[in-house]
Amino acid sequence: MYLRSTSQTRKDGSVVRYLQLAHNVWDGEKGRSETKVLYNFGREQAGTRDTLERLVGSISRYLHPGGPDEALAPELSDFTFMESRPMGGAYVLDTLWRALGIEETVTRLLAPRRRDRRAERALFALVANRALAPSSKLAAAEWVNEDAEIPGLASITDDALYRAMDFLLEIAPALEKAVFGQVANLLNLEVDLLFFDTTSTYFCIDGADDPVGRDGRGEVLADIGDGDDGQQTPATSTGFRIYGKSKDHRDDLPQIVVGLAVTREGIPVRVWSWPGNTSDSALIRQVKADLREWTLSRVVWVADRGFTSRENRRYLRRGDDHYIMGEKLRSGSAEAQAALSRAGRYKEVAGNLKVKEVKIGENERFVVCHNPEAAERDAEVRAHLLDHLTGLIKGSDRLPPMKRAELKGVISTKPGLSRFLRATGGGLLRIDAEAIAADEKLDGKYLLRSSDPSLSPEDIALGYKQLAEVERGWRDLKHVLDLRPVYHRKEERIRAHVLLCWLALLLIRITETKTGDTWPNLRRELERLHVGTFEGSAGFFRKRTALTAAQKTIFRKLAIQEPAEMQEIRPRAEAS
């Protein structure tokens, strides 16, 4: 171990020296020793020598208690271990945050505004809290102050965190575009396929929000009028947390709709929020319009069955873009019936999937996909539904006609059951054998339509299959990052909360992509890396725990420099 000095010559010819505590470590793989910096003392200044002398004196007294210098020094007792905090997770996230240019972008956007200069650190703390220990913003302030090691942020108040959320919403469009560019460069992303899907998240509140005027994007209008004097005419009037079709099966609670665009690698490039009663059909047009200015090359949009309207397909074809979309087989549409009636052999592709292309129209291609494992699951589900339906109508012949009609009405509200029910001419309830036979023909099958003439049927099927990356994003947002519950009432804060979850998902997806492991596993290992605080009469220092082999592997795969072993040293004269 030794004191290392480096110098840098400025443009004016002056030389600045920097001091570091370092030691040499033998690298067996490279066959040479490498210098490892334990602590950076910073720029050499007038008081640097006195600081080093005090440090040397305290070390000497520790090694030789009762020596000749003992009488000249304050009494030295053993250093007291004050606390330990996990640092590995926040260190990795902060390094990626800086590598993506988020720190620089936020700081630049912050400059023209009279904001707290710690707003950038506060935003990172909120994102790290989502990824490491999801909680309310009030609890997040306590987490930063008492439990976490956030680089550059020793303490924060909950008010400062709320102000940072407001600032995030102001800069969101510019930040989203800048982050996308940085992510594309960092990971060499291929943005030839973009996957889009929506979900909903509900709120356990007594009632929906009051209606307000909104534009076609679902955003609140500041100036509402009849179109005169520059005022805007609202496209709709609705609340934000409002009742709608819940994808969490909670139609009884107000909700919002959240949209996510994801690359083929699973990297989320942007997120959207809409009022809870917004239907899926028109959303993808807004998404394409929002991404139009991001200088994307030719893109193939991949979306689920809820977005397959004629107008959506026509809009996605603008700018020489193409699409791959799912089609509802049970919808009874002409295309679905024609595709199923066409003969042809299936071709096996990767992932236990069989495909065949069928010719229906001139401008679109249709691919029928069949998954044998999914066919078995469909058969099992149908068997359970039929058992349940049989139990419901058992003995219904003895019921009065009015009661039997009521039972039929109840069953009609359950689509999974009602499609297998028929009524005889006399009003008796029976299992529909023809409906069962027709449904069996659809087991494990789904229909895709695409406008891209250059893709093979296999590419169309596998491209659509990757839509599961969005589903994985929803699972992680809801169960790893805890998108819900949302501890906010104001619409602006709810939107900012969704943005924070997106940023956290972005960082953990990059970590997973580079390491080939899941975030829960990575988080568990990284949070075992702690920094301990020691204090004594000689001063104060903070030192991390030794790195495990697994932690070194994570840092190597992420191309991140290992954190300095000695995080901070302050002799007594500098210790506060």
mmCIF file of N, CA and C in Angstrom, residues 97 198 227 324 517:
data_model
loop_
_atom_site.group_PDB
_atom_site.id
_atom_site.type_symbol
_atom_site.label_atom_id
_atom_site.label_comp_id
_atom_site.label_asym_id
_atom_site.label_seq_id
_atom_site.Cartn_x
_atom_site.Cartn_y
_atom_site.Cartn_z
ATOM 1 N N TRP A 97 -27.072 4.876 -14.186
ATOM 2 C CA TRP A 97 -27.769 6.159 -14.284
ATOM 3 C C TRP A 97 -26.855 7.199 -14.944
ATOM 4 N N THR A 198 -50.772 -2.494 -23.108
ATOM 5 C CA THR A 198 -51.256 -1.687 -21.988
ATOM 6 C C THR A 198 -51.668 -2.589 -20.836
ATOM 7 N N GLY A 227 -63.293 27.398 -28.054
ATOM 8 C CA GLY A 227 -62.395 27.513 -29.204
ATOM 9 C C GLY A 227 -62.035 28.943 -29.535
ATOM 10 N N ILE A 324 -47.179 -6.351 -36.900
ATOM 11 C CA ILE A 324 -47.561 -7.744 -36.641
ATOM 12 C C ILE A 324 -48.596 -7.670 -35.535
ATOM 13 N N ASP A 517 -28.830 -12.520 -15.698
ATOM 14 C CA ASP A 517 -29.476 -12.995 -14.478
ATOM 15 C C ASP A 517 -30.691 -12.131 -14.188
#
